[in-house]
Coordinates of C-alpha atoms in Angstrom, one line a residue:
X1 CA -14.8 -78.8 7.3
X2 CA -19.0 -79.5 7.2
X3 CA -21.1 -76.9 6.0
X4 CA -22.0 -75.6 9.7
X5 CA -18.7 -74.9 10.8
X6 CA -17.7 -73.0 7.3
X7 CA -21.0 -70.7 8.6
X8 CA -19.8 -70.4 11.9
X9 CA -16.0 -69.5 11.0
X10 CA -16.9 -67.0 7.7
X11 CA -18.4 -64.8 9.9
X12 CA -18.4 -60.7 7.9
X13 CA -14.9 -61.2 6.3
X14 CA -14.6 -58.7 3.7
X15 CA -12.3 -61.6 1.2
X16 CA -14.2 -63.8 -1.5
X17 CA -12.3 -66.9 -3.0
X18 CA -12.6 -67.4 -6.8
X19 CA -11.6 -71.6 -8.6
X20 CA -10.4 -71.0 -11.9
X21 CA -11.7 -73.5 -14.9
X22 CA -9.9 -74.6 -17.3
X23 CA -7.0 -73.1 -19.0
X24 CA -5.3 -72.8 -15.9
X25 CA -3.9 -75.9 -15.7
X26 CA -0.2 -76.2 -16.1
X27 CA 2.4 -78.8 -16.1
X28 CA 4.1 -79.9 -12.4
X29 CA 1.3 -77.4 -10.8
X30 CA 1.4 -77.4 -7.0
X31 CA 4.8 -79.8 -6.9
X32 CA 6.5 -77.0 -4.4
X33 CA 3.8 -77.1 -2.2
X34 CA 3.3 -81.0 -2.4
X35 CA 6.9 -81.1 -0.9
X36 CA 6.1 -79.0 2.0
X37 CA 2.0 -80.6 3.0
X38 CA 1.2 -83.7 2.5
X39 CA -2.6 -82.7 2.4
X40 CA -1.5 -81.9 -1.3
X41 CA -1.1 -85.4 -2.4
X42 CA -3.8 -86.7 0.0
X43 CA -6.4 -84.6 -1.6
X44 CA -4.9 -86.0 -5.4
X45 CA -5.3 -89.9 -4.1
X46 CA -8.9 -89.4 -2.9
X47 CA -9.9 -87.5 -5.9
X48 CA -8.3 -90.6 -7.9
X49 CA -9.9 -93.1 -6.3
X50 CA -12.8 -92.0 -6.8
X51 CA -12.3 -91.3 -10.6
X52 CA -10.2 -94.5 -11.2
X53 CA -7.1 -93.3 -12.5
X54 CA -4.1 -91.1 -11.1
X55 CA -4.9 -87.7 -11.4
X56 CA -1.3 -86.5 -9.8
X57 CA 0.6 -88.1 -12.5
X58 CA -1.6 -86.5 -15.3
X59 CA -0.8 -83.4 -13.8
X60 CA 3.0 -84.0 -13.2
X61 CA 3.9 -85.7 -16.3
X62 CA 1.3 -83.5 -18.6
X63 CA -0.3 -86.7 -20.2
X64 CA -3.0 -86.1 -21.2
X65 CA -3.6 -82.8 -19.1
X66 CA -5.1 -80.8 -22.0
X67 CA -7.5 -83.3 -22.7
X68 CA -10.9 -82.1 -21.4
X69 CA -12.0 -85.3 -19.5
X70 CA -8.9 -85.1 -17.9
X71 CA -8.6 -81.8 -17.3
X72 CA -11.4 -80.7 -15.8
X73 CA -10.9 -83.7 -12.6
X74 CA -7.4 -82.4 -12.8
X75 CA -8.0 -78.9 -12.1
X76 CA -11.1 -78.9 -9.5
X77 CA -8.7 -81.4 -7.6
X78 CA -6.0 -78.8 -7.6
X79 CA -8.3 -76.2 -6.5
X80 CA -9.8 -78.6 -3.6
X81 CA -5.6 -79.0 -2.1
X82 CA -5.4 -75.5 -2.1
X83 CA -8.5 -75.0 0.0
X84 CA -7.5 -77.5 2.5
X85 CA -3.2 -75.6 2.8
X86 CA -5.7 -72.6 3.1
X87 CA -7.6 -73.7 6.1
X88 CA -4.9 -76.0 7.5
X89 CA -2.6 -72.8 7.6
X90 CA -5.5 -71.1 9.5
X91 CA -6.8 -68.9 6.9
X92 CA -9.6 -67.1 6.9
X93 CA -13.0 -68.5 5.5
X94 CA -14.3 -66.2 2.6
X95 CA -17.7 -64.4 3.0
X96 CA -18.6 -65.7 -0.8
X97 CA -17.4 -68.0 -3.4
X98 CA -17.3 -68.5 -7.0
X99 CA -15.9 -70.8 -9.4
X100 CA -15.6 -69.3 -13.3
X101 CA -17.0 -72.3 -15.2
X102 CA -15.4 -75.5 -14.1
X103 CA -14.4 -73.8 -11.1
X104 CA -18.1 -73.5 -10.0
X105 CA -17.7 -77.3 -9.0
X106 CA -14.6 -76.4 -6.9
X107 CA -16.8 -74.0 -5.2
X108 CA -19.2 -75.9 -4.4
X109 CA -16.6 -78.2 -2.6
X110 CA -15.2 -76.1 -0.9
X111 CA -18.5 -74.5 0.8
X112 CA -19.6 -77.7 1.6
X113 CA -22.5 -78.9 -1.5
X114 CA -20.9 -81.9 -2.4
X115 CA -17.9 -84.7 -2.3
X116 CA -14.7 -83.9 -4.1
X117 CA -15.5 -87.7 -5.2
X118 CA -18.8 -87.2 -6.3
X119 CA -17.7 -83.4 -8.0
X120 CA -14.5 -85.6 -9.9
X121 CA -16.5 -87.9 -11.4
X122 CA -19.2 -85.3 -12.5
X123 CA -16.5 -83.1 -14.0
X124 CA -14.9 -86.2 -16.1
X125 CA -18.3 -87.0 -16.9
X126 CA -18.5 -83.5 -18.4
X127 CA -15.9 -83.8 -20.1
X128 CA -16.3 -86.5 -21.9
X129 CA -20.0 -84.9 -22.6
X130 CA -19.0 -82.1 -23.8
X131 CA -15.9 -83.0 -26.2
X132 CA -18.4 -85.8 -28.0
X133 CA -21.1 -83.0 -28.3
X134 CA -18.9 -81.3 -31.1
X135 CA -17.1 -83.1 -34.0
X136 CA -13.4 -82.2 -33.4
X137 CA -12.5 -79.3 -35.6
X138 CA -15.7 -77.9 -36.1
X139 CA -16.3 -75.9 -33.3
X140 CA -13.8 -72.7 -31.9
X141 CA -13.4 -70.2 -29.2
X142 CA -12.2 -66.4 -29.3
X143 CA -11.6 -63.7 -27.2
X144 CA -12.8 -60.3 -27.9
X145 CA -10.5 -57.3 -26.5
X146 CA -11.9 -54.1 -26.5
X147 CA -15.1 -53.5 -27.8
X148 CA -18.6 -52.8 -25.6
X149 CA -20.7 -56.4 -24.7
X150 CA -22.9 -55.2 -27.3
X151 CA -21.1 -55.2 -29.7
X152 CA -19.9 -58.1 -30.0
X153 CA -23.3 -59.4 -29.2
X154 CA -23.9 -57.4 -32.4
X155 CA -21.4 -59.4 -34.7
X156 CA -22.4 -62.2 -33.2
X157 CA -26.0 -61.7 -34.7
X158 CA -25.0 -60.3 -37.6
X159 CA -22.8 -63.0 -38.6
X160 CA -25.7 -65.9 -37.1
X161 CA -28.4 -64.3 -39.7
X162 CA -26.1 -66.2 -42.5
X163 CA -27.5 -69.1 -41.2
X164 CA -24.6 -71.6 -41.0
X165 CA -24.6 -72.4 -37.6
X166 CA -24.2 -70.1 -34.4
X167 CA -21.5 -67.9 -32.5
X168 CA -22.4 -66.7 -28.9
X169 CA -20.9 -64.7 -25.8
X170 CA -19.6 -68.0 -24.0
X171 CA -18.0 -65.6 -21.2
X172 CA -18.3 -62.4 -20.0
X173 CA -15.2 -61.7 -18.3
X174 CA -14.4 -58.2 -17.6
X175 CA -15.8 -54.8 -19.2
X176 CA -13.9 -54.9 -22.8
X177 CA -13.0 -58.8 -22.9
X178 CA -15.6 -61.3 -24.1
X179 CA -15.0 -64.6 -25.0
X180 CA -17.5 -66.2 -27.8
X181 CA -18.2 -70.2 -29.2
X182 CA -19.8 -71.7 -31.5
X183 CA -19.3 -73.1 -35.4
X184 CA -15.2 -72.6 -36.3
X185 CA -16.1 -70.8 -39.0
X186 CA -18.6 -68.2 -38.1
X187 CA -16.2 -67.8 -34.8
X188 CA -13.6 -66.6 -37.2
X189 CA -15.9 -64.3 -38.9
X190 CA -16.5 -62.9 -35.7
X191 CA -12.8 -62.5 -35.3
X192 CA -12.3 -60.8 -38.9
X193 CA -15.3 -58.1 -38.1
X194 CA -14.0 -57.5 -34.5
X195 CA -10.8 -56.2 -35.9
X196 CA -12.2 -54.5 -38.5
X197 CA -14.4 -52.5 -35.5
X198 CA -10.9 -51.5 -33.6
X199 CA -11.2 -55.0 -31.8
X200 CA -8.7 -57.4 -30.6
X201 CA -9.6 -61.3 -31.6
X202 CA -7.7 -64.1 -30.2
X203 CA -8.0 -67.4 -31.0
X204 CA -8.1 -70.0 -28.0
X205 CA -6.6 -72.9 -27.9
X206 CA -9.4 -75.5 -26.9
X207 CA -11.3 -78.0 -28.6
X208 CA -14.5 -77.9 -27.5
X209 CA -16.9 -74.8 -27.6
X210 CA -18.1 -74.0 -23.8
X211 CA -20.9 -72.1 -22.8
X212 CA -22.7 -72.0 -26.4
X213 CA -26.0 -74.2 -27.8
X214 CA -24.0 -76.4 -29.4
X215 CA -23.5 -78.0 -25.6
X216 CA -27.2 -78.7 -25.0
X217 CA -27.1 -82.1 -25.8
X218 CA -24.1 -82.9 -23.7
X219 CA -26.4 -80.9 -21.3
X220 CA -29.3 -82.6 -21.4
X221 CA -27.1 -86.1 -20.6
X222 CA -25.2 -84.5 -17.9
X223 CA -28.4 -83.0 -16.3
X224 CA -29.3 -87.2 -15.6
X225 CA -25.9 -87.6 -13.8
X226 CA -26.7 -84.9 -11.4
X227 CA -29.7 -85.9 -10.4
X228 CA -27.4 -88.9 -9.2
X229 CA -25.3 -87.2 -7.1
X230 CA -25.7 -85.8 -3.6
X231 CA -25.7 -82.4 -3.3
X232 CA -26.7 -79.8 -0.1
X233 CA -27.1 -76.3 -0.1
X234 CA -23.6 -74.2 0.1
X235 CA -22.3 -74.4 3.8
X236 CA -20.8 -70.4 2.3
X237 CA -22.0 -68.4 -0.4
X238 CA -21.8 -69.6 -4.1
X239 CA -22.6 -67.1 -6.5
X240 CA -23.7 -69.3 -9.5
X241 CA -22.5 -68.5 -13.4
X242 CA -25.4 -68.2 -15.0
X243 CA -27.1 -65.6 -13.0
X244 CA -24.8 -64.2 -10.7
X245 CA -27.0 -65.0 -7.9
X246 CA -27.0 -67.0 -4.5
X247 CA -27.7 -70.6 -5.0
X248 CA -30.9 -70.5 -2.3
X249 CA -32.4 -74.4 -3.1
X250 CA -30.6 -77.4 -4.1
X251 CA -33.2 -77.7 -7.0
X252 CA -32.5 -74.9 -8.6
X253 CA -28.5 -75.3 -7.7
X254 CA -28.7 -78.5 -10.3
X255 CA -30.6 -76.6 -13.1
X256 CA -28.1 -73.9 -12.6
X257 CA -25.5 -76.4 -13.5
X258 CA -26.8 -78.0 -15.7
X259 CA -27.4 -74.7 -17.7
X260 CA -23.9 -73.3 -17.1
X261 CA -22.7 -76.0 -19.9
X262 CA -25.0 -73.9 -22.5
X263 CA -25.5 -70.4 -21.3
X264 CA -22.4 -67.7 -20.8
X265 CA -20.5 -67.3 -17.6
X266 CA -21.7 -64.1 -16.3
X267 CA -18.0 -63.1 -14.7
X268 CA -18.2 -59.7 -14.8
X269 CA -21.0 -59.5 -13.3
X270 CA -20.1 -61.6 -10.6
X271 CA -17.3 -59.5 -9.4
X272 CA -19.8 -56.5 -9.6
X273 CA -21.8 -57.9 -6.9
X274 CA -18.7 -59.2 -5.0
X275 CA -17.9 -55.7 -4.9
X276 CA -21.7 -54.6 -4.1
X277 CA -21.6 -56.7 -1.1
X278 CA -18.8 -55.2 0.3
X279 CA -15.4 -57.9 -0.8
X280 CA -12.3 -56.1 -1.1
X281 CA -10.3 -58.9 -0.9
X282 CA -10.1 -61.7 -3.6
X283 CA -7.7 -65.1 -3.7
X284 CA -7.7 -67.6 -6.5
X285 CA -7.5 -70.6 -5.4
X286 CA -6.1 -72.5 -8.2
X287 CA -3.0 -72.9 -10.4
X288 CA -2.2 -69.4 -12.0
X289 CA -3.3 -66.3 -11.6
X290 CA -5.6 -65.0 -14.3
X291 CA -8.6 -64.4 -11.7
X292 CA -6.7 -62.1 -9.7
X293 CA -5.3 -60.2 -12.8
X294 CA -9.0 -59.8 -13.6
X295 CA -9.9 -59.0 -10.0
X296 CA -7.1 -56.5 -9.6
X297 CA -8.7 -54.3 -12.8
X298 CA -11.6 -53.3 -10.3
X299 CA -12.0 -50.2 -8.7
X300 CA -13.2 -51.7 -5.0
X301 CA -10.6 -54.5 -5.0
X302 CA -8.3 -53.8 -2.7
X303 CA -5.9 -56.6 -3.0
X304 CA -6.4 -60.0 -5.0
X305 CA -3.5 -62.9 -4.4
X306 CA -3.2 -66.0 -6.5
X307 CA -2.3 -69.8 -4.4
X308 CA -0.3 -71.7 -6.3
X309 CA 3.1 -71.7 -4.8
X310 CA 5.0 -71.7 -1.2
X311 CA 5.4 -68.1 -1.2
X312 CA 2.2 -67.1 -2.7
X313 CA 0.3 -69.1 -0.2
X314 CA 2.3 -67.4 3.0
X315 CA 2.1 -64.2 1.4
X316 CA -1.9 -64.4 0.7
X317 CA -2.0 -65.9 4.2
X318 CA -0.6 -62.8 6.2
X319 CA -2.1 -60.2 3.8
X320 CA -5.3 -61.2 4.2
X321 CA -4.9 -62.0 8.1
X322 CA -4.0 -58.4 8.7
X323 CA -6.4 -56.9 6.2
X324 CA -9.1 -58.9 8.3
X325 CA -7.7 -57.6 11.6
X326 CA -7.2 -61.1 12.9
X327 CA -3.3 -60.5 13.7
X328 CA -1.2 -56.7 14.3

C-alpha cells in the first residue's frame, strides 16, 4: 500500500501498531500462519532476495537466528508479513506507529519510508556494524526492575566515575524497568548496586551492547549506508526512538536513525504520548508479545493484542474492528 492511500485509509482510528526488535525472535515463528497465506512466504523471498540469503530457513531451522546480522533482517521481515495478513484481512490502518529499536525499521515499512529490500539490507548491515563495534565478551546488557529512572541513572554514574569504561540507560521501557549497556564489567556493578538498592538486575542474553557509546563507531559507518538508501517521509505516523517525536523531514528521519544505534530508546515515553494523543488500542506486530504486556500496564490502554498466530491475528482483527465501530 503507497504512502497516500495509508493517509487516506488511517483516517482518526484510536489503535497504534508497535514492531518489536530483537529478542523477540523465536524458532518456527509465523509457520501457522505461513500455512494459511501465502503473503507470509512471499514477503520472506523478497526480503531474501534482496539480502542474498534465505531468511525463512534461518527462521525455521534456528541457524543462525540469534546471530545479530541475521537476526535483525530476520525479525523486521517477520514484522513486514504480519502487516501485509493485517491489511489483506482488512484491518484497520493505525493512527501512529512505532518500532522499539530494530523495530523502528519495520515501522518505517510499513508507513510507507522505505523498501522492505532496501530496510533488510540496512538492518544486516547493522548488524554486522554493530557486533564488530565491541570485542565479544566485553560488552553486556541488564535489566533494571524496580527502581525510579534516576536511579539507576545514578549507579550508572556512580559506577562510570571509576573510570574503566561506561554503563548507560540503553532502554527506557516502562516506569520501574530500565535496561542499561556498556563495558561487562561495570554492567555487572550496576547489577550488584541495583540489588543492594531493593532492585531487580537481570542479565540479558545478547552479545552486543545496544543503545550505549560504545556503538558510535558502528554509527558513524552505518550513517554512510543511509545516505544510500531511499527514504520518503512516513505515509502514517512514526514516532522515532530517540525523541519520541513525529519524524517531520527525511533529513532529520536519517540522523534519527542513525542516533538510535547510540542513544537510549525512549519507550516509555513513547507510549505516554500514544496515550496523549488519544490511542487506546495497541497491536504488536511481530513474533511474541512483550509490547503488548508492556502496553497492557497503562492506565489509557484499553486493549493491546499480539499477531503472531491464526488465532491471535482473527482475534486482534474483530476486536479492534468493533472497538473502531467499523462492524456491530
Amino acid at each position: 500500500m503507497s504512502a497516500k492511500q495509508l493517509e487516506q485509509v488511517a483516517q482518526a482510528t484510536k489503535t497504534a501498531f508497535v514492531f518489536p526488535g530483537q529478542g523477540s525472535q523465536k524458532v518456527g515463528m509465523l509457520a501457522e500462519l505461513a500455512e494459511q497465506f501465502s503473503s507470509v512466504t512471499e514477503t520472506f523471498a523478497e526480503a531474501s532476495a534482496a539480502v542474498g540469503f534465505d531468511l525463512w530457513q534461518i527462521a525455521q531451522s534456528g541457524e543462525g537466528l540469534n546471530q545479530t546480522e541475521f537476526t535483525q533482517p530476520v525479525l523486521l521481515t517477520a514484522s513486514i508479513a504480519l502487516w501485509r495478513v493485517w491489511l489483506e484481512l482488512g484491518g484497520v490502518a493505525p493512527k501512529y506507529l512505532a518500532g522499539h529499536s530494530l523495530g523502528e525499521y519495520s515501522a518505517l515499512v510499513a508507513a510507507g519510508a522505505m523498501s522492505l529490500g532496501d530496510a533488510v539490507k540496512l538492518v544486516n548491515l547493522r548488524g554486522k556494524l554493530m557486533q564488530d563495534a565491541v570485542p565479544q565478551g566485553q560488552g553486556a546488557m541488564a535489566a533494571i526492575l524496580g527502581l525510579e529512572d534516576a536511579k539507576v541513572l545514578e549507579l550508572c554514574e556512580q559506577v562510570n566515575i571509576q573510570g574503566r569504561g561506561s554503563v548507560e540507560a540503553a532502554n527506557y521501557n516502562a516506569q520501574g524497568q530500565v535496561v542499561i549497556a556498556g563495558d561487562k564489567t561495570l554492567v555487572e556493578a550496576v547489577m550488584d548496586l541495583a540489588k543492594e538498592n531493593g532492585g531487580k538486575a537481570i542479565a540479558l542474553p545478547v552479545s552486543v551492547p545496544s543503545h550505549c557509546s560504545l556503538m558510535k563507531p558502528a554509527a558513524d559507518k552505518f550513517a554512510q549506508a543511509l545516505e544510500h538508501t531511499a527514504i520518503e517521509l512516513p505515509g502514517l505516523p512514526v514516532i522515532q526512538n530517540v525523541n519520541a517525536e513525529i519524524a517531520t523531514d527525511v533529513a532529520g528521519l536519517r540522523q534519527a536513525l542513525t542516533a538510535q544505534l547510540y542513544q537510549s530508546v525512549q519507550w516509555t515515553k513513547t507510549m505516554q504520548f500514544l496515550q496523549d494523543q488519544g490511542v487506546q488500542y495497541v497491536v504488536e506486530c511481530g513474533p511474541g508479545n512483550v509490547l503488548a504486556n508492556l502496553a497492557k500496564r497503562l492506565p489509557n490502554i484499553e486493549k493491546a493484542f499480539p499477531l503472531d498466530s491464526n488465532s491471535r491475528m482473527e482475534d486482534a482483527l474483530s476486536a479492534i474492528l468493533v472497538a473502531e465501530g467499523k462492524i456491530a
